[in-house]
Amino acid sequence: MQQELSIDSRALAARFPRDFTWGVATSAFQIEGATQQDGRGESIWDAFCRRTGVIADASNGDVACDHYHRWQDDLDLIAGLGVNAYRFSVAWPRVQPLGQGAWNAAGLAFYDRLLDGLLQRGVAPHLTLNHWDLPQALQEQGGWAARDTVHRFVDYGLELARRFGDRLSSLTTHNEPFVQAVLGNETGIFAPGIHHRRTAMQVAHHLLLSHGLALRALRAEGVDCRLGIVLNLAPVEAASDSEADRARARLEDGRLVRWYIDPLLRGSYPDDVWMDLGADVPEIHGDDMKIISTPMDFLGVNYYSRSVVNAGGAVDPKQLGAKVTDMGWEVYPEGLTKLLCRLHRDYSIPDLYVTENGAAFPDEWRDGGVHDVERRDYIARHIAAAGAALAAGVPLKGFMVWSLMDNFEWASGYAKRFGIVHVDYATQRRTPKASAIWYRDFLLGMRRREAA
Ligand code: FCB
C-alpha cells in the first residue's frame, strides 16, 4: 500500500496560473556521458574526477546517464511527464573544446537536435551556458580567476545565442556562482579543487562580471529570449536569539545571499562581508559593478533547504531534530516561501523562477517500482510553499524539479539519487518513480481543469 499524500493536489493546482512554467532540470556533465566522443574537449570535472579520494564512489562522468546517445528517449520521457519546460545546460568543451578558437560542429549539432526535439514535443527549452564544466584548457590559464576567461565566456555565449537564441525560452548565464567559487576554490570539494579564499572571491567576481557582459553583448546582438542567472539561495537563520548567533547568521547570509544578489540587483557588494574578507577581497576594475547590475529578465533560485548557524558556524540539522534528506539537508519547505517573499520585499526583483528543487533519498525497489513517497511529499510540499509565495504577491513564473533522472551528483558520485525517474546504471533503463507519476498526474489534472 502506498502512503497517501497529505496535500490535496487539485486544490494545490488551482493556486497556479495557466501560463505558469512547469519543468524538470538536468545539467550536461551530470547526464551526458560520451566525454571523449565526437571531438568533445576536457572539462575541469573530467580532470577533477581523476584525482584520488575526491568523488565518494570514485566514479566520473564518462558514461553517466548516456544521455548523449539516449536523448530521444529522454525527450519522450520529459514530454510524457506533461511538463512545458526543460532546463538543461550546454557542455562548453563539447561545443568549443579549448574554450577559445575552433568550434566543434558535432557538439553543436547535438544541441541543435536536442532543441528541435524539445520544440517538436511542445517543451520549451531553458538553456544554461555554464553549469560548472569549464574547459580544462581555460583552467590551465587560470580558469575563472583569470579576467580573460570573462571574455572567452562572452564569445561562447554569443556564438550559442546566434545559433540557438530564437529557439530558446530563456538563457541562463551561470548556475550557482557561489558553489563554483566557494566549493570549487575555497573549500576545494568541487572542481577545480583549489583551497584559497582570495581565488574564490576573484572567481565569484569574474562569474558575475561575465554574466553582465554577456547580457549586454546578447542584447546588442538582438537575442530576444529572456536572460538571467541562477543562484543557490537559502534563508540563513540564527540558532538562538543571542547576539553572537545572530551576528554570525547575518555574516553567513551576506556570504551566501547578499554577496550575489546585491551586486546583481543593487550594483554593490555588501559592506559587512567586504570588511570581513580583509585582504581576500576581489580586484575590481572601473565599470565592473555597473556591468554586473545590467538589468536581467529573470532570476532563477535553486532551493533545497535552510541553513541554521550559531556563533561557531553551521549547525548540523540532525542536532535540531529535523527531518533530513540523504544529503543530510533539512526538509524545510517554509524556507522557500520566506526566501521568495524576502527577495520580493528587499529588492526590486525581476521575474522569479524556482529553477531547482528536489531531494535525494535512498530509493528502494518494491513490487516492480520505486515508491519514493518521501521525494513525492518533498516536492509537493515545496510546490505548496511556492504557491504560498505567489499568493503573497511574489512574481514567481515557474518551478522546475531537480532532477529529471538520477545522475552524477558531483562529489557524491552516483550514490545520491535526485531523480524522479530511476536510472539503472548497469542497463541504463529509466523507470519513473512514484514522484514522477504524482508530478505527471498533478500537471494532467491542471490541464484538464483548464480545458473544462
Ligand atoms: C545544485 C546543482 C545541481 C544538483 C543539485 C542537487 O547545487 O546545481 O547540479 O547537483 O544541487
Tab-separated table of C-alpha atoms and ligand atoms in Angstrom:
chain	number	residue	atom	x	y	z
A	1	MET	CA	0.000	0.000	0.000
A	2	GLN	CA	1.312	3.368	-0.941
A	3	GLN	CA	1.127	6.080	1.654
A	4	GLU	CA	-1.308	8.849	0.797
A	5	LEU	CA	-0.054	12.352	0.235
A	6	SER	CA	-1.408	14.776	2.816
A	7	ILE	CA	-1.704	17.576	0.255
A	8	ASP	CA	-4.802	17.901	-1.926
A	9	SER	CA	-3.265	18.026	-5.418
A	10	ARG	CA	-6.345	19.569	-7.014
A	11	ALA	CA	-6.524	22.420	-4.551
A	12	LEU	CA	-2.784	22.919	-4.983
A	13	ALA	CA	-3.039	23.075	-8.776
A	14	ALA	CA	-5.765	25.701	-8.519
A	15	ARG	CA	-3.272	28.114	-6.936
A	16	PHE	CA	-1.169	28.451	-10.090
A	17	PRO	CA	-1.955	30.485	-13.207
A	18	ARG	CA	-2.372	28.868	-16.606
A	19	ASP	CA	0.797	30.276	-18.082
A	20	PHE	CA	2.985	29.022	-15.221
A	21	THR	CA	6.171	27.238	-16.303
A	22	TRP	CA	6.441	23.653	-15.049
A	23	GLY	CA	9.650	21.815	-15.735
A	24	VAL	CA	12.326	19.325	-14.910
A	25	ALA	CA	16.033	20.149	-14.815
A	26	THR	CA	19.377	18.477	-15.564
A	27	SER	CA	22.911	19.569	-16.428
A	28	ALA	CA	25.296	18.396	-19.134
A	29	PHE	CA	28.110	16.857	-17.103
A	30	GLN	CA	25.686	15.040	-14.805
A	31	ILE	CA	23.817	13.175	-17.554
A	32	GLU	CA	25.517	13.237	-20.958
A	33	GLY	CA	28.473	10.836	-20.717
A	34	ALA	CA	30.351	10.452	-24.038
A	35	THR	CA	33.066	12.661	-22.615
A	36	GLN	CA	35.602	11.566	-25.188
A	37	GLN	CA	33.376	11.357	-28.200
A	38	ASP	CA	32.863	13.438	-31.335
A	39	GLY	CA	35.586	15.907	-30.523
A	40	ARG	CA	34.491	16.990	-27.029
A	41	GLY	CA	37.277	18.685	-25.108
A	42	GLU	CA	38.054	18.085	-21.455
A	43	SER	CA	36.286	19.915	-18.645
A	44	ILE	CA	37.509	20.700	-15.148
A	45	TRP	CA	35.178	17.990	-13.860
A	46	ASP	CA	36.807	15.313	-16.057
A	47	ALA	CA	40.170	16.320	-14.648
A	48	PHE	CA	38.881	16.568	-11.069
A	49	CYS	CA	37.305	13.098	-11.175
A	50	ARG	CA	40.730	11.598	-11.907
A	51	ARG	CA	42.040	12.729	-8.535
A	52	THR	CA	42.062	10.172	-5.773
A	53	GLY	CA	39.565	10.475	-2.968
A	54	VAL	CA	37.519	13.425	-4.208
A	55	ILE	CA	34.450	11.564	-5.544
A	56	ALA	CA	32.687	9.419	-2.937
A	57	ASP	CA	32.370	6.337	-5.141
A	58	ALA	CA	35.473	7.092	-7.263
A	59	SER	CA	33.214	7.481	-10.300
A	60	ASN	CA	33.263	10.013	-13.140
A	61	GLY	CA	31.090	11.404	-15.924
A	62	ASP	CA	32.375	9.162	-18.732
A	63	VAL	CA	29.066	7.338	-19.155
A	64	ALA	CA	26.713	8.984	-16.634
A	65	CYS	CA	23.145	8.508	-17.959
A	66	ASP	CA	24.414	8.094	-21.532
A	67	HIS	CA	22.044	10.894	-22.447
A	68	TYR	CA	24.280	11.859	-25.395
A	69	HIS	CA	23.100	8.677	-27.118
A	70	ARG	CA	19.686	8.287	-25.500
A	71	TRP	CA	18.478	11.854	-25.853
A	72	GLN	CA	15.474	10.985	-27.996
A	73	ASP	CA	14.082	8.532	-25.457
A	74	ASP	CA	14.848	11.036	-22.720
A	75	LEU	CA	12.909	13.740	-24.546
A	76	ASP	CA	9.976	11.344	-24.855
A	77	LEU	CA	10.233	10.760	-21.117
A	78	ILE	CA	10.175	14.515	-20.474
A	79	ALA	CA	7.189	15.041	-22.765
A	80	GLY	CA	5.427	12.115	-21.083
A	81	LEU	CA	5.580	13.939	-17.750
A	82	GLY	CA	3.385	16.684	-19.160
A	83	VAL	CA	5.840	19.461	-18.304
A	84	ASN	CA	6.008	22.502	-20.571
A	85	ALA	CA	9.680	23.294	-19.913
A	86	TYR	CA	13.063	21.606	-19.714
A	87	ARG	CA	16.112	23.195	-18.113
A	88	PHE	CA	19.439	21.781	-19.309
A	89	SER	CA	22.974	23.012	-19.890
A	90	VAL	CA	25.443	23.001	-22.745
A	91	ALA	CA	28.855	21.474	-22.086
A	92	TRP	CA	31.161	24.283	-23.180
A	93	PRO	CA	34.038	21.856	-24.005
A	94	ARG	CA	31.694	19.868	-26.242
A	95	VAL	CA	31.000	22.862	-28.474
A	96	GLN	CA	34.366	24.638	-28.115
A	97	PRO	CA	36.918	22.075	-26.920
A	98	LEU	CA	39.577	24.544	-25.759
A	99	GLY	CA	37.223	27.281	-24.580
A	100	GLN	CA	38.509	29.574	-27.321
A	101	GLY	CA	39.110	29.320	-31.027
A	102	ALA	CA	37.638	26.480	-33.062
A	103	TRP	CA	34.029	25.339	-32.704
A	104	ASN	CA	33.163	21.644	-32.742
A	105	ALA	CA	30.490	21.017	-35.359
A	106	ALA	CA	29.465	17.632	-33.946
A	107	GLY	CA	28.968	19.090	-30.486
A	108	LEU	CA	26.903	21.979	-31.792
A	109	ALA	CA	24.826	19.537	-33.870
A	110	PHE	CA	23.927	17.585	-30.725
A	111	TYR	CA	22.327	20.617	-29.065
A	112	ASP	CA	20.740	21.630	-32.339
A	113	ARG	CA	18.920	18.268	-32.480
A	114	LEU	CA	18.048	18.482	-28.795
A	115	LEU	CA	16.394	21.879	-29.254
A	116	ASP	CA	14.402	20.785	-32.282
A	117	GLY	CA	13.384	17.608	-30.453
A	118	LEU	CA	12.093	19.616	-27.498
A	119	LEU	CA	10.129	22.019	-29.677
A	120	GLN	CA	8.623	19.143	-31.665
A	121	ARG	CA	7.363	17.734	-28.378
A	122	GLY	CA	5.921	21.043	-27.215
A	123	VAL	CA	8.501	21.514	-24.445
A	124	ALA	CA	10.140	24.943	-24.057
A	125	PRO	CA	13.974	24.887	-23.856
A	126	HIS	CA	15.655	26.754	-20.975
A	127	LEU	CA	19.385	26.696	-21.649
A	128	THR	CA	22.198	27.286	-19.161
A	129	LEU	CA	25.589	28.258	-20.567
A	130	ASN	CA	27.709	27.359	-17.551
A	131	HIS	CA	26.700	24.577	-15.192
A	132	TRP	CA	30.255	24.191	-13.833
A	133	ASP	CA	32.046	22.300	-16.640
A	134	LEU	CA	34.628	24.903	-17.689
A	135	PRO	CA	37.035	23.719	-20.423
A	136	GLN	CA	40.145	22.373	-18.692
A	137	ALA	CA	42.310	24.257	-21.207
A	138	LEU	CA	40.995	27.528	-19.746
A	139	GLN	CA	41.576	26.306	-16.194
A	140	GLU	CA	45.207	25.805	-17.151
A	141	GLN	CA	45.327	29.505	-17.989
A	142	GLY	CA	43.914	30.463	-14.601
A	143	GLY	CA	40.261	29.465	-15.024
A	144	TRP	CA	37.621	31.810	-13.640
A	145	ALA	CA	40.269	33.525	-11.505
A	146	ALA	CA	41.736	34.955	-14.729
A	147	ARG	CA	39.987	38.037	-16.071
A	148	ASP	CA	40.489	36.814	-19.630
A	149	THR	CA	38.055	33.923	-19.026
A	150	VAL	CA	35.296	36.529	-18.736
A	151	HIS	CA	35.827	37.463	-22.389
A	152	ARG	CA	36.098	33.841	-23.512
A	153	PHE	CA	32.719	33.228	-21.863
A	154	VAL	CA	31.099	36.173	-23.628
A	155	ASP	CA	32.351	34.835	-27.003
A	156	TYR	CA	30.948	31.394	-26.166
A	157	GLY	CA	27.601	32.833	-25.091
A	158	LEU	CA	27.339	34.951	-28.224
A	159	GLU	CA	28.037	32.028	-30.526
A	160	LEU	CA	25.378	29.893	-28.834
A	161	ALA	CA	22.850	32.697	-28.801
A	162	ARG	CA	23.382	33.357	-32.512
A	163	ARG	CA	22.803	29.711	-33.348
A	164	PHE	CA	20.117	28.801	-30.831
A	165	GLY	CA	18.636	32.012	-29.437
A	166	ASP	CA	15.463	32.034	-31.491
A	167	ARG	CA	14.513	28.577	-30.231
A	168	LEU	CA	15.062	29.300	-26.523
A	169	SER	CA	12.553	30.398	-23.920
A	170	SER	CA	15.332	31.517	-21.648
A	171	LEU	CA	19.082	31.644	-21.465
A	172	THR	CA	20.888	31.480	-18.123
A	173	THR	CA	24.484	32.604	-17.922
A	174	HIS	CA	25.643	30.753	-14.808
A	175	ASN	CA	24.362	28.140	-12.424
A	176	GLU	CA	25.216	28.896	-8.786
A	177	PRO	CA	28.269	31.216	-8.809
A	178	PHE	CA	28.601	30.676	-5.028
A	179	VAL	CA	29.128	26.949	-5.464
A	180	GLN	CA	31.584	27.353	-8.333
A	181	ALA	CA	33.562	29.976	-6.437
A	182	VAL	CA	33.496	28.709	-2.858
A	183	LEU	CA	33.145	24.937	-3.169
A	184	GLY	CA	35.437	24.916	-6.199
A	185	ASN	CA	38.125	27.292	-4.962
A	186	GLU	CA	37.906	27.821	-1.192
A	187	THR	CA	36.824	24.521	0.366
A	188	GLY	CA	38.009	22.693	-2.753
A	189	ILE	CA	35.440	19.904	-2.527
A	190	PHE	CA	34.324	20.537	-6.132
A	191	ALA	CA	36.326	21.111	-9.327
A	192	PRO	CA	38.843	22.624	-9.801
A	193	GLY	CA	39.644	21.635	-6.191
A	194	ILE	CA	41.533	24.762	-5.087
A	195	HIS	CA	41.828	25.817	-1.415
A	196	HIS	CA	42.334	29.561	-1.482
A	197	ARG	CA	39.810	32.125	-0.324
A	198	ARG	CA	41.115	35.066	-2.321
A	199	THR	CA	40.964	32.976	-5.504
A	200	ALA	CA	37.377	32.039	-4.676
A	201	MET	CA	36.363	35.675	-4.316
A	202	GLN	CA	38.035	36.608	-7.588
A	203	VAL	CA	36.246	33.706	-9.294
A	204	ALA	CA	32.905	34.902	-7.899
A	205	HIS	CA	33.591	38.418	-9.181
A	206	HIS	CA	34.517	37.206	-12.652
A	207	LEU	CA	31.455	34.966	-12.864
A	208	LEU	CA	29.225	37.925	-12.028
A	209	LEU	CA	31.109	40.231	-14.377
A	210	SER	CA	30.890	37.774	-17.268
A	211	HIS	CA	27.149	37.459	-16.613
A	212	GLY	CA	26.674	41.214	-17.001
A	213	LEU	CA	28.967	41.495	-20.018
A	214	ALA	CA	27.240	38.564	-21.704
A	215	LEU	CA	23.834	40.141	-21.123
A	216	ARG	CA	24.998	43.358	-22.773
A	217	ALA	CA	26.555	41.532	-25.717
A	218	LEU	CA	23.488	39.324	-26.260
A	219	ARG	CA	21.123	42.269	-26.137
A	220	ALA	CA	23.309	44.221	-28.564
A	221	GLU	CA	23.089	41.208	-30.857
A	222	GLY	CA	19.290	41.328	-30.692
A	223	VAL	CA	18.822	37.969	-28.970
A	224	ASP	CA	15.194	38.009	-27.938
A	225	CYS	CA	14.893	35.176	-25.384
A	226	ARG	CA	14.744	36.015	-21.689
A	227	LEU	CA	18.128	36.406	-19.995
A	228	GLY	CA	19.045	35.725	-16.391
A	229	ILE	CA	21.195	33.920	-13.842
A	230	VAL	CA	20.574	31.117	-11.322
A	231	LEU	CA	21.642	31.411	-7.676
A	232	ASN	CA	21.575	28.893	-4.854
A	233	LEU	CA	19.863	30.705	-2.017
A	234	ALA	CA	18.615	29.751	1.416
A	235	PRO	CA	17.301	31.524	4.461
A	236	VAL	CA	20.144	31.668	6.975
A	237	GLU	CA	18.719	31.592	10.485
A	238	ALA	CA	20.325	32.073	13.883
A	239	ALA	CA	20.166	29.056	16.205
A	240	SER	CA	19.216	31.325	19.117
A	241	ASP	CA	18.446	34.946	19.907
A	242	SER	CA	21.896	35.521	21.319
A	243	GLU	CA	23.827	38.437	19.881
A	244	ALA	CA	26.696	36.153	18.822
A	245	ASP	CA	24.466	33.697	16.943
A	246	ARG	CA	22.594	36.495	15.226
A	247	ALA	CA	25.790	38.239	14.155
A	248	ARG	CA	27.127	35.052	12.617
A	249	ALA	CA	23.823	34.372	10.851
A	250	ARG	CA	23.959	37.836	9.346
A	251	LEU	CA	27.504	37.310	8.091
A	252	GLU	CA	26.667	33.907	6.588
A	253	ASP	CA	23.612	35.409	4.899
A	254	GLY	CA	25.977	38.004	3.479
A	255	ARG	CA	28.368	35.395	2.160
A	256	LEU	CA	25.721	33.172	0.601
A	257	VAL	CA	22.900	35.501	-0.413
A	258	ARG	CA	23.782	39.213	-0.382
A	259	TRP	CA	27.259	38.790	-1.930
A	260	TYR	CA	25.480	37.717	-5.153
A	261	ILE	CA	22.091	39.431	-5.015
A	262	ASP	CA	23.394	42.874	-4.022
A	263	PRO	CA	25.817	43.350	-6.929
A	264	LEU	CA	23.294	41.917	-9.410
A	265	LEU	CA	20.334	43.979	-8.231
A	266	ARG	CA	21.925	46.958	-6.457
A	267	GLY	CA	25.305	47.284	-8.085
A	268	SER	CA	27.466	46.908	-4.961
A	269	TYR	CA	28.946	44.293	-2.668
A	270	PRO	CA	27.653	44.265	0.930
A	271	ASP	CA	29.955	46.275	3.214
A	272	ASP	CA	29.891	43.867	6.151
A	273	VAL	CA	31.187	40.944	4.090
A	274	TRP	CA	33.699	43.194	2.306
A	275	MET	CA	35.140	44.230	5.687
A	276	ASP	CA	35.177	40.668	6.923
A	277	LEU	CA	37.134	39.485	3.864
A	278	GLY	CA	40.086	41.711	4.725
A	279	ALA	CA	42.899	41.045	2.253
A	280	ASP	CA	40.821	38.478	0.378
A	281	VAL	CA	38.572	40.985	-1.399
A	282	PRO	CA	38.497	40.658	-5.190
A	283	GLU	CA	40.165	43.044	-7.610
A	284	ILE	CA	37.542	45.215	-9.273
A	285	HIS	CA	38.014	47.437	-12.335
A	286	GLY	CA	36.293	50.720	-13.235
A	287	ASP	CA	32.834	49.852	-14.528
A	288	ASP	CA	32.592	46.294	-13.219
A	289	MET	CA	29.784	46.939	-10.746
A	290	LYS	CA	27.719	48.788	-13.337
A	291	ILE	CA	28.166	45.926	-15.756
A	292	ILE	CA	27.250	43.289	-13.172
A	293	SER	CA	23.998	45.098	-12.384
A	294	THR	CA	22.850	45.206	-16.015
A	295	PRO	CA	19.092	44.599	-15.705
A	296	MET	CA	18.094	40.996	-16.281
A	297	ASP	CA	14.757	39.468	-17.229
A	298	PHE	CA	14.614	36.833	-14.526
A	299	LEU	CA	16.372	35.436	-11.509
A	300	GLY	CA	16.433	31.666	-11.031
A	301	VAL	CA	16.500	30.340	-7.482
A	302	ASN	CA	17.723	26.865	-6.588
A	303	TYR	CA	16.209	25.964	-3.235
A	304	TYR	CA	16.824	22.832	-1.200
A	305	SER	CA	16.948	23.776	2.475
A	306	ARG	CA	17.673	26.466	5.032
A	307	SER	CA	20.864	26.977	6.968
A	308	VAL	CA	20.881	27.351	10.757
A	309	VAL	CA	24.009	28.846	12.289
A	310	ASN	CA	25.339	29.633	15.727
A	311	ALA	CA	28.377	31.675	16.674
A	312	GLY	CA	30.626	28.770	15.668
A	313	GLY	CA	29.114	28.241	12.219
A	314	ALA	CA	26.612	25.882	10.617
A	315	VAL	CA	24.560	23.673	12.934
A	316	ASP	CA	24.001	20.069	11.816
A	317	PRO	CA	20.234	19.749	11.130
A	318	LYS	CA	20.198	16.407	12.908
A	319	GLN	CA	21.073	18.261	16.103
A	320	LEU	CA	17.887	20.255	15.577
A	321	GLY	CA	15.906	17.043	15.411
A	322	ALA	CA	14.880	17.966	11.880
A	323	LYS	CA	13.932	15.550	9.118
A	324	VAL	CA	16.780	15.381	6.621
A	325	THR	CA	17.305	14.008	3.111
A	326	ASP	CA	20.027	11.591	2.066
A	327	MET	CA	22.336	14.616	1.608
A	328	GLY	CA	21.799	15.496	5.281
A	329	TRP	CA	19.858	18.618	4.222
A	330	GLU	CA	16.892	19.622	6.383
A	331	VAL	CA	13.444	19.306	4.803
A	332	TYR	CA	12.125	22.834	5.273
A	333	PRO	CA	9.516	23.894	2.709
A	334	GLU	CA	8.516	27.073	4.629
A	335	GLY	CA	12.013	28.354	3.867
A	336	LEU	CA	11.123	28.639	0.188
A	337	THR	CA	8.146	30.888	0.934
A	338	LYS	CA	10.249	33.004	3.294
A	339	LEU	CA	13.094	33.321	0.819
A	340	LEU	CA	10.925	34.302	-2.143
A	341	CYS	CA	8.984	36.821	-0.046
A	342	ARG	CA	12.210	38.340	1.242
A	343	LEU	CA	13.598	38.785	-2.273
A	344	HIS	CA	10.353	40.468	-3.239
A	345	ARG	CA	10.363	42.700	-0.163
A	346	ASP	CA	14.040	43.730	-0.061
A	347	TYR	CA	14.932	44.005	-3.733
A	348	SER	CA	13.395	45.224	-6.881
A	349	ILE	CA	13.437	41.790	-8.461
A	350	PRO	CA	12.688	40.758	-11.985
A	351	ASP	CA	10.551	37.661	-12.584
A	352	LEU	CA	11.485	34.738	-10.386
A	353	TYR	CA	11.717	31.047	-11.187
A	354	VAL	CA	12.427	28.169	-8.866
A	355	THR	CA	14.969	26.583	-11.208
A	356	GLU	CA	15.811	23.618	-8.944
A	357	ASN	CA	14.040	21.890	-6.101
A	358	GLY	CA	14.119	18.232	-5.195
A	359	ALA	CA	15.630	15.696	-2.835
A	360	ALA	CA	17.950	12.707	-2.616
A	361	PHE	CA	16.598	9.673	-0.812
A	362	PRO	CA	17.877	6.099	-0.785
A	363	ASP	CA	15.185	4.699	-3.058
A	364	GLU	CA	14.122	1.105	-2.753
A	365	TRP	CA	12.593	-1.099	-5.403
A	366	ARG	CA	9.414	-2.811	-4.270
A	367	ASP	CA	6.825	-4.635	-6.384
A	368	GLY	CA	8.479	-3.567	-9.624
A	369	GLY	CA	8.638	0.145	-8.838
A	370	VAL	CA	10.214	2.867	-6.742
A	371	HIS	CA	7.657	4.145	-4.224
A	372	ASP	CA	9.568	7.253	-3.265
A	373	VAL	CA	6.895	8.785	-1.081
A	374	GLU	CA	9.443	10.951	0.724
A	375	ARG	CA	10.555	12.595	-2.518
A	376	ARG	CA	6.972	12.935	-3.730
A	377	ASP	CA	5.957	14.619	-0.471
A	378	TYR	CA	9.050	16.822	-0.513
A	379	ILE	CA	8.243	18.112	-3.992
A	380	ALA	CA	4.518	18.545	-3.316
A	381	ARG	CA	5.219	20.485	-0.123
A	382	HIS	CA	7.688	22.758	-1.899
A	383	ILE	CA	5.228	23.403	-4.713
A	384	ALA	CA	2.748	24.363	-1.996
A	385	ALA	CA	5.365	26.687	-0.488
A	386	ALA	CA	5.908	28.264	-3.923
A	387	GLY	CA	2.128	28.684	-4.217
A	388	ALA	CA	2.090	30.497	-0.877
A	389	ALA	CA	4.711	32.956	-2.147
A	390	LEU	CA	2.686	33.506	-5.291
A	391	ALA	CA	-0.407	34.216	-3.195
A	392	ALA	CA	1.657	36.768	-1.239
A	393	GLY	CA	2.338	38.679	-4.451
A	394	VAL	CA	5.760	37.336	-5.445
A	395	PRO	CA	6.220	37.431	-9.263
A	396	LEU	CA	7.009	33.719	-9.467
A	397	LYS	CA	6.735	32.383	-13.005
A	398	GLY	CA	7.900	28.791	-12.861
A	399	PHE	CA	9.018	25.741	-10.921
A	400	MET	CA	11.480	23.094	-12.096
A	401	VAL	CA	12.125	19.823	-10.341
A	402	TRP	CA	15.694	18.655	-9.806
A	403	SER	CA	16.075	16.243	-11.363
A	404	LEU	CA	14.513	14.546	-14.347
A	405	MET	CA	16.511	11.417	-13.566
A	406	ASP	CA	19.142	10.041	-11.202
A	407	ASN	CA	22.573	11.277	-12.284
A	408	PHE	CA	26.163	12.088	-11.352
A	409	GLU	CA	25.807	14.062	-8.144
A	410	TRP	CA	29.234	15.716	-8.241
A	411	ALA	CA	31.449	14.780	-5.266
A	412	SER	CA	28.791	12.283	-4.122
A	413	GLY	CA	29.087	10.354	-7.392
A	414	TYR	CA	26.138	8.134	-8.275
A	415	ALA	CA	25.366	7.246	-4.662
A	416	LYS	CA	22.877	10.079	-4.165
A	417	ARG	CA	19.734	9.839	-6.262
A	418	PHE	CA	17.778	13.009	-7.017
A	419	GLY	CA	15.765	11.748	-9.981
A	420	ILE	CA	12.006	11.466	-10.232
A	421	VAL	CA	12.938	8.856	-12.827
A	422	HIS	CA	15.122	5.973	-11.659
A	423	VAL	CA	18.228	5.085	-13.674
A	424	ASP	CA	19.652	1.583	-13.523
A	425	TYR	CA	23.270	2.370	-14.364
A	426	ALA	CA	24.045	-1.224	-15.401
A	427	THR	CA	21.396	-1.258	-18.129
A	428	GLN	CA	20.600	2.483	-18.466
A	429	ARG	CA	16.953	1.570	-18.012
A	430	ARG	CA	14.774	4.512	-16.939
A	431	THR	CA	11.773	3.917	-14.652
A	432	PRO	CA	9.512	6.733	-13.483
A	433	LYS	CA	9.252	6.699	-9.679
A	434	ALA	CA	6.069	7.425	-7.717
A	435	SER	CA	7.185	11.078	-7.542
A	436	ALA	CA	7.242	11.319	-11.355
A	437	ILE	CA	3.800	9.754	-11.561
A	438	TRP	CA	2.486	12.164	-8.952
A	439	TYR	CA	4.010	15.162	-10.811
A	440	ARG	CA	2.547	13.954	-14.108
A	441	ASP	CA	-0.911	13.472	-12.591
A	442	PHE	CA	-0.713	16.853	-10.872
A	443	LEU	CA	0.077	18.529	-14.210
A	444	LEU	CA	-2.522	16.468	-16.066
A	445	GLY	CA	-5.158	17.485	-13.538
A	446	MET	CA	-4.254	21.098	-14.106
A	447	ARG	CA	-4.572	20.793	-17.908
A	448	ARG	CA	-7.962	19.081	-17.532
A	449	ARG	CA	-9.226	21.821	-15.280
A	450	GLU	CA	-8.045	24.429	-17.786
A	451	ALA	CA	-9.752	22.613	-20.646
A	452	ALA	CA	-13.052	22.302	-18.766
B	1	FCB	C1	22.696	22.007	-7.146
B	1	FCB	C2	23.252	21.825	-8.547
B	1	FCB	C3	22.715	20.633	-9.276
B	1	FCB	C4	22.490	19.439	-8.373
B	1	FCB	C5	21.745	19.835	-7.114
B	1	FCB	C6	21.465	18.699	-6.184
B	1	FCB	O1	23.606	22.713	-6.393
B	1	FCB	O2	23.000	22.959	-9.325
B	1	FCB	O3	23.573	20.350	-10.342
B	1	FCB	O4	23.670	18.794	-8.124
B	1	FCB	O5	22.450	20.834	-6.442
